[in-house]
C-alpha atoms as one frame of an Amber mdcrd trajectory, in Angstrom:
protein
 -73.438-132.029 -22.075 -75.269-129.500 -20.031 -73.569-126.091 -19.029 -74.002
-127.254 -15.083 -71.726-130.312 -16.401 -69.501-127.884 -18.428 -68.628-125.655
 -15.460 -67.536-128.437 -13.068 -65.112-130.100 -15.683 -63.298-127.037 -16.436
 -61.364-125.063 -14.069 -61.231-121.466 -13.834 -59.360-119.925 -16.789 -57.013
-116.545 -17.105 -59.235-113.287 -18.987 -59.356-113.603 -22.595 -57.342-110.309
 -23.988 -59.212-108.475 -26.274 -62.498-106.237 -26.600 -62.432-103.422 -24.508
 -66.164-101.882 -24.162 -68.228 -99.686 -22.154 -71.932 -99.746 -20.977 -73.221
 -97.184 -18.681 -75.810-100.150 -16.915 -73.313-102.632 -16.044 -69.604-103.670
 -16.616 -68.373-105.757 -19.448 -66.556-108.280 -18.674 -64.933-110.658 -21.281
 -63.535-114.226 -19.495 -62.309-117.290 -21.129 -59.417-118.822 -23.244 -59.282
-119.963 -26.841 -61.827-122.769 -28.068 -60.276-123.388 -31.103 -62.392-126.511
 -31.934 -65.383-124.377 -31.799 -63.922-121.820 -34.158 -61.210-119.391 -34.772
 -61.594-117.064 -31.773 -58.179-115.789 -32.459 -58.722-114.216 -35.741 -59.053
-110.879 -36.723 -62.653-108.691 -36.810 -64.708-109.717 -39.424 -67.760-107.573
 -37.937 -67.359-104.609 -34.864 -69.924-102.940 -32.939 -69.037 -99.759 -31.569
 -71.029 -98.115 -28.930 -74.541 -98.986 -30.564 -78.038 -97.242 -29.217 -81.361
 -98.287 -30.060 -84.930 -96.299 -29.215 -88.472 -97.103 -29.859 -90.116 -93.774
 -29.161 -93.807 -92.991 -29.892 -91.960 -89.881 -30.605 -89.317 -89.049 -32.629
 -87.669 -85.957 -30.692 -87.494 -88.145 -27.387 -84.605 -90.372 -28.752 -81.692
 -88.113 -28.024 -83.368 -87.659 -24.628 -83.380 -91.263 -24.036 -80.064 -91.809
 -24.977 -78.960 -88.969 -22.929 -80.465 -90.344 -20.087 -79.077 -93.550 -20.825
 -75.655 -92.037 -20.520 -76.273 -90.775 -17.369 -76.948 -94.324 -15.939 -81.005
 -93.960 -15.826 -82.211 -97.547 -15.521 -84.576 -99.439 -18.643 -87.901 -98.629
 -16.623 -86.841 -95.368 -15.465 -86.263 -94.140 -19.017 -89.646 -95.603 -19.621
 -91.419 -94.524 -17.534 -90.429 -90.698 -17.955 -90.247 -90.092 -21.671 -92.293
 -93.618 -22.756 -89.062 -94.561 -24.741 -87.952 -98.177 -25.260 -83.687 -98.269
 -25.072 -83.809-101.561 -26.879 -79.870-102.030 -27.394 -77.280 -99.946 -25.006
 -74.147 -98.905 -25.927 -73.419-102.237 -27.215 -69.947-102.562 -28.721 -69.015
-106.004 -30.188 -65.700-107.695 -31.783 -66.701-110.578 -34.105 -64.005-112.648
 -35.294 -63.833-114.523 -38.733 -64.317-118.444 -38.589 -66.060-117.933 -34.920
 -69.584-119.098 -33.683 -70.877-116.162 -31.503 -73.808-116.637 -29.697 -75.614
-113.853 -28.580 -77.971-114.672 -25.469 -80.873-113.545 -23.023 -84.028-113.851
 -22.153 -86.978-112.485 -24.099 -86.795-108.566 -24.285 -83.291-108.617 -23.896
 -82.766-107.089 -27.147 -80.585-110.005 -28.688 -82.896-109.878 -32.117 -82.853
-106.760 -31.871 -79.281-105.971 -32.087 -78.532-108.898 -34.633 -81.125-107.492
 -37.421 -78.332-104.213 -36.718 -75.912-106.514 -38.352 -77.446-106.018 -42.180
 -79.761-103.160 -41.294 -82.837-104.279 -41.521 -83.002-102.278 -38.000 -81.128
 -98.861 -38.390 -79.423 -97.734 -35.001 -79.619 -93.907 -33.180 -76.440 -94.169
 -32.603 -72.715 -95.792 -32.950 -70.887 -97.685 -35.344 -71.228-100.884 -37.641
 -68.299-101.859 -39.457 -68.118-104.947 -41.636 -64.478-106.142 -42.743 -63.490
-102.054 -41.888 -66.199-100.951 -43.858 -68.888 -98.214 -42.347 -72.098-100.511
 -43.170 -74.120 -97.257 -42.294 -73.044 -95.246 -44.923 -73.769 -98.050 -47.444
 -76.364 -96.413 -49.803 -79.262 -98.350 -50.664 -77.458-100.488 -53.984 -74.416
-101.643 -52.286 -76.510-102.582 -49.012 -78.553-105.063 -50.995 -75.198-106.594
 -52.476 -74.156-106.972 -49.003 -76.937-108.510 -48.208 -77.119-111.086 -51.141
 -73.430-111.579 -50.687 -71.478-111.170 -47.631 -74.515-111.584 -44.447 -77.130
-114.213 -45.376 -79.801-114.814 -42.371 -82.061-117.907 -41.113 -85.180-117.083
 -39.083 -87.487-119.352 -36.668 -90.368-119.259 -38.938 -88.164-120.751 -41.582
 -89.072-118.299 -44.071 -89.575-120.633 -46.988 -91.380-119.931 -50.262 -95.064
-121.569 -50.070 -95.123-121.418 -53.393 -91.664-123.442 -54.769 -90.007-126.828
 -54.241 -87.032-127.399 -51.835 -85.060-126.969 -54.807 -86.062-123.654 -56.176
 -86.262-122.261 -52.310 -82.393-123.629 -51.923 -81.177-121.942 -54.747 -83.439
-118.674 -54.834 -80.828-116.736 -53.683 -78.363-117.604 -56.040 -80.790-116.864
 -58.525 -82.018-113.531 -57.539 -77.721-112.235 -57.661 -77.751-113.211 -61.228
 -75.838-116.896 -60.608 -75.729-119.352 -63.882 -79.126-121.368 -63.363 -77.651
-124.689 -64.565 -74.453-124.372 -61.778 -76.676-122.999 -59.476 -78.190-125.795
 -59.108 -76.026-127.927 -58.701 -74.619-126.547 -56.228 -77.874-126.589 -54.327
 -78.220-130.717 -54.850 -74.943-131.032 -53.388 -76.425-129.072 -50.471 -79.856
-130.981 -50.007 -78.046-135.054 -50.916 -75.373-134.816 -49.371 -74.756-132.128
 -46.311 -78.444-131.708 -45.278 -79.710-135.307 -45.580 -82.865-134.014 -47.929
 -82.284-136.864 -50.837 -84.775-137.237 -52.721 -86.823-134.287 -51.420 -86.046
-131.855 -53.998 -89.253-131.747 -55.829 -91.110-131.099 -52.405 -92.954-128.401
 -51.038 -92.519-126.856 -47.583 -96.276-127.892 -46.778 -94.970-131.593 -47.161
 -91.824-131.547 -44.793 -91.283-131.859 -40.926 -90.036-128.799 -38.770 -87.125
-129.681 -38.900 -87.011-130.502 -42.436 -87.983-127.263 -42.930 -85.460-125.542
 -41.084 -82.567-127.326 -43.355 -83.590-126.278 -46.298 -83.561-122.904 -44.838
 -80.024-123.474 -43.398 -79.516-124.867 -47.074 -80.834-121.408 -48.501 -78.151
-119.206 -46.309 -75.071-121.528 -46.994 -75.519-121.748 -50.704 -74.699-118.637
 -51.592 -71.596-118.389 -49.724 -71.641-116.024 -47.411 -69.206-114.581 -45.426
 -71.085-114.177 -42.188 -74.570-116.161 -41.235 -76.955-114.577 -39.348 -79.543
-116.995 -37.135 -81.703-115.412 -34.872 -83.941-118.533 -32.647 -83.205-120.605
 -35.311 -83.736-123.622 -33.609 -86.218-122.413 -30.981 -89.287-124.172 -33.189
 -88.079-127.825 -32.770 -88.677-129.978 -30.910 -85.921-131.116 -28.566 -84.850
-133.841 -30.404 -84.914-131.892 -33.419 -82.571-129.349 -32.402 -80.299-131.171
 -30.947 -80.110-132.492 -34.522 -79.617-129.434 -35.895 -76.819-128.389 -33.284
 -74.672-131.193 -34.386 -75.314-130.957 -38.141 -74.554-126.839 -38.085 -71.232
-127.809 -35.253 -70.560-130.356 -38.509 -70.831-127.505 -41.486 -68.755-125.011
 -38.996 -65.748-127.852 -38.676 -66.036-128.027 -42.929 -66.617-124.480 -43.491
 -65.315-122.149 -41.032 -68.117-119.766 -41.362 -68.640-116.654 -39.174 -71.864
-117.498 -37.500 -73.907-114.753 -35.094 -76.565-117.403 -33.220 -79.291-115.810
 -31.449 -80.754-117.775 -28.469 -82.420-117.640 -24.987 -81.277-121.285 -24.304
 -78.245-121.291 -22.178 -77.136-125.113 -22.989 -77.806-124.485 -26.471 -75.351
-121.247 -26.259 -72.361-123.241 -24.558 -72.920-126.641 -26.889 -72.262-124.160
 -30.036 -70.617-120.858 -29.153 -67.053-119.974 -29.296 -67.628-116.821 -27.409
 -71.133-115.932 -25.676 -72.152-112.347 -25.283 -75.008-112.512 -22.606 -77.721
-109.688 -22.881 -79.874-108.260 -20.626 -82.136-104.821 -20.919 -80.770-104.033
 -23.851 -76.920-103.824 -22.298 -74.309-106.793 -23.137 -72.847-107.887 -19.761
 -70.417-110.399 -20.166 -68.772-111.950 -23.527 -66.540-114.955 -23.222 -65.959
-118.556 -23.784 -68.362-121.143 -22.460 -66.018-122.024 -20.099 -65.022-118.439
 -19.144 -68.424-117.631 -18.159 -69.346-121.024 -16.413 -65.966-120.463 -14.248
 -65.956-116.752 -13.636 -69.627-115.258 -14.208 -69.897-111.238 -14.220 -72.637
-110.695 -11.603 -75.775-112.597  -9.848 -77.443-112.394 -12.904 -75.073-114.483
 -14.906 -74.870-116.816 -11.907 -78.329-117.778 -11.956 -78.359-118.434 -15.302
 -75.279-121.085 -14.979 -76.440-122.181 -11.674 -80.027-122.984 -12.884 -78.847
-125.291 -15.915
C-alpha cells in the first residue's frame, strides 16, 4: 500500500501525547494515535535524545559559534556560509520507545545517518544528551561503550558489511563470538537463524561473493539479531535492492518485529518504505527533526509544505 493510499483510508486522528521538543528552525510537531500492530508505541523510553548538536568545522573553535548561531535561528546556508561550518543535526531531541519501529526519514543531507551513528557513538555530538535505558551513553568510558555496543545496540549497514573472508555461518555468528559466547551454542543459534527465519538453508558454508543482494543483506540482518540486542540500528538498509528485493525484506523484518518485539531505529529516504514499517516517523530536514508521528498522523495532519509534498508526491 502506498502512503497516497494510506492517507485517504484513514481519517484525521487526535495528537499523540507525548515528546515535547524544541528546534530553533522549525516546530515539532508530533501527530498520530497508537499503531500497536506495528509495535509498542506506548511503552516507556528505551533510548532519548535531548537537545542534540552536530558541527563539521574545518575548524575546531568555530563549533560553539555555529551552534550559537544556530540558537539564534541562523538558517543551514547562512551558518555556512559565514563561519564554513556544517550544523549536521539541530537540537534534535528524540523519545524512543521499547518494542517500537522508528523510522527516521529525509532526503539525502538531511542528517538522518548522521544522527543515528549518535545512537552508539560512532559519531560523538557538540552538544546535548544521549541516554540509553536512563543511562548517560556519553559518559560511557571506552570499555563499557564497546559492551554496549556488542550487547545492547547492534547495527546493519547498506553495504552489508560482511566478512569477505568467512562463510555465512562464521559472519552470522561473529558477533557472538567476539563477546566470548560458547562456540558450540553459538552456533546453533545462528542455524536456527539462517534455516529457519532467514530462508538461507543450505547456504551456510557460502561466501558473500556467492550470494544475491539480497541474500547478502539477510545474513547481515542475521548478524544483528543473533546476538540479541536490545535496540537494532539500520541505516538504508534496504536502499541496495532492488525493488522486489526490498519489499522482501520489509515483510520478512515486519515478520521478526511481530516475533520479537525489537526496538528498531530504520533509516530511510523512501517515504512508502517509512509508512509500510514505522510505528512512529520522525521526518528530517537540514539537520532539524520536523514532525514525529504515526504514519497515519503525518499522512492526515502534515507539519508544513514540506511534509505535504512529500505525502502528496507518493
Amino acid at each position: 500500500m502506498t502512503s497516497s493510499t494510506l492517507c485517504k483510508m484513514n481519517p484525521p486522528l487526535e495528537a499523540e501525547a507525548g515528546i515535547a521538543s524544541r528546534t530553533d528552525a522549525a516546530v515539532l510537531v508530533e501527530t498520530g494515535g497508537s499503531r500497536e500492530a506495528a509495535g509498542n508505541v506506548a511503552g516507556v523510553p528505551i533510548l532519548e535524545l535531548r537537545h542534540l548538536y552536530k558541527v563539521f568545522s574545518p575548524h575546531r573553535g568555530h563549533t560553539a559559534e555555529a551552534i550559537a548561531l544556530a540558537c539564534a535561528g541562523m538558517s543551514k546556508d547562512e551558518i555556512l556560509q559565514q563561519t564554513a561550518c556544517n550544523v549536521a543535526v539541530r537540537d534534535v531531541s528524540l523519545s524512543i520507545r521499547e518494542g517500537e519501529i522508528f523510522v527516521i526519514m529525509g532526503l539525502s543531507g538531511s542528517g538522518k545517518s548522521t544522527l543515528v551513528r549518535h545512537f552508539n557513538r560512532l559519531i560523538e555530538p557538540d552538544s546535548g544528551e544521549l541516554l540509553f535505558r536512563g543511562t548517560d551513553v556519553l559518559r560511557l568510558g571506552a570499555r563499557a561503550l564497546r559492551e554496549m555496543r556488542r550487547n545492547h545496540i547492534g547495527m546493519v549497514f547498506q553495504s552489508f558489511a560482511l566478512l569477505p573472508h568467512k562463510t555465512v555461518l562464521e559472519n552470522v555468528v561473529f558477533g557472538r563470538w567476539i563477546r566470548g559466547d560458547p562456540k558450540v551454542e553459538s552456533e546453533n543459534v545462528a542455524r536456527e537463524w539462517i534455516n529457519g527465519r532467514l530462508g538461507l538453508k543450505g547456504y551456510e558454508r557460502k561466501y558473500p561473493d556467492e550470494l544475491s543482494g539480497g541474500m547478502r543483506q539477510r545474513v547481515g540482518l542475521a548478524r544483528a539479531l543473533v546476538s540479541e540486542p536490545d535496540v537494532l540500528l539500520m541505516d538504508e538498509a534496504f536502499s541496495a535492492l532492488d525493488p522486489l528485493i526490498r519489499g522482501e525484506m520489509q515483510d520478512i523484518l515486519l515478520d521478526m518485529q511481530a516475533q520479537l518485539r525489537r526496538t528498531i531505529v530504520f533509516i530511510t529516504h523512501d517515504l512508502d518504505e517509512a509508512m509500510k514499517i514505522g510505528s512512529r516517523i520522525a521526518i528530517m530536514k537540514d539537520g532539524v527533526v520536523i514532525q514525529v508521528g504515526t504514519p497515519e498522523g503525518i499522512c492526515n495532519a502534515p507539519a508544513n509544505d514540506y511534509v505535504r509534498r512529500f505525502v502528496e508526491a507518493r
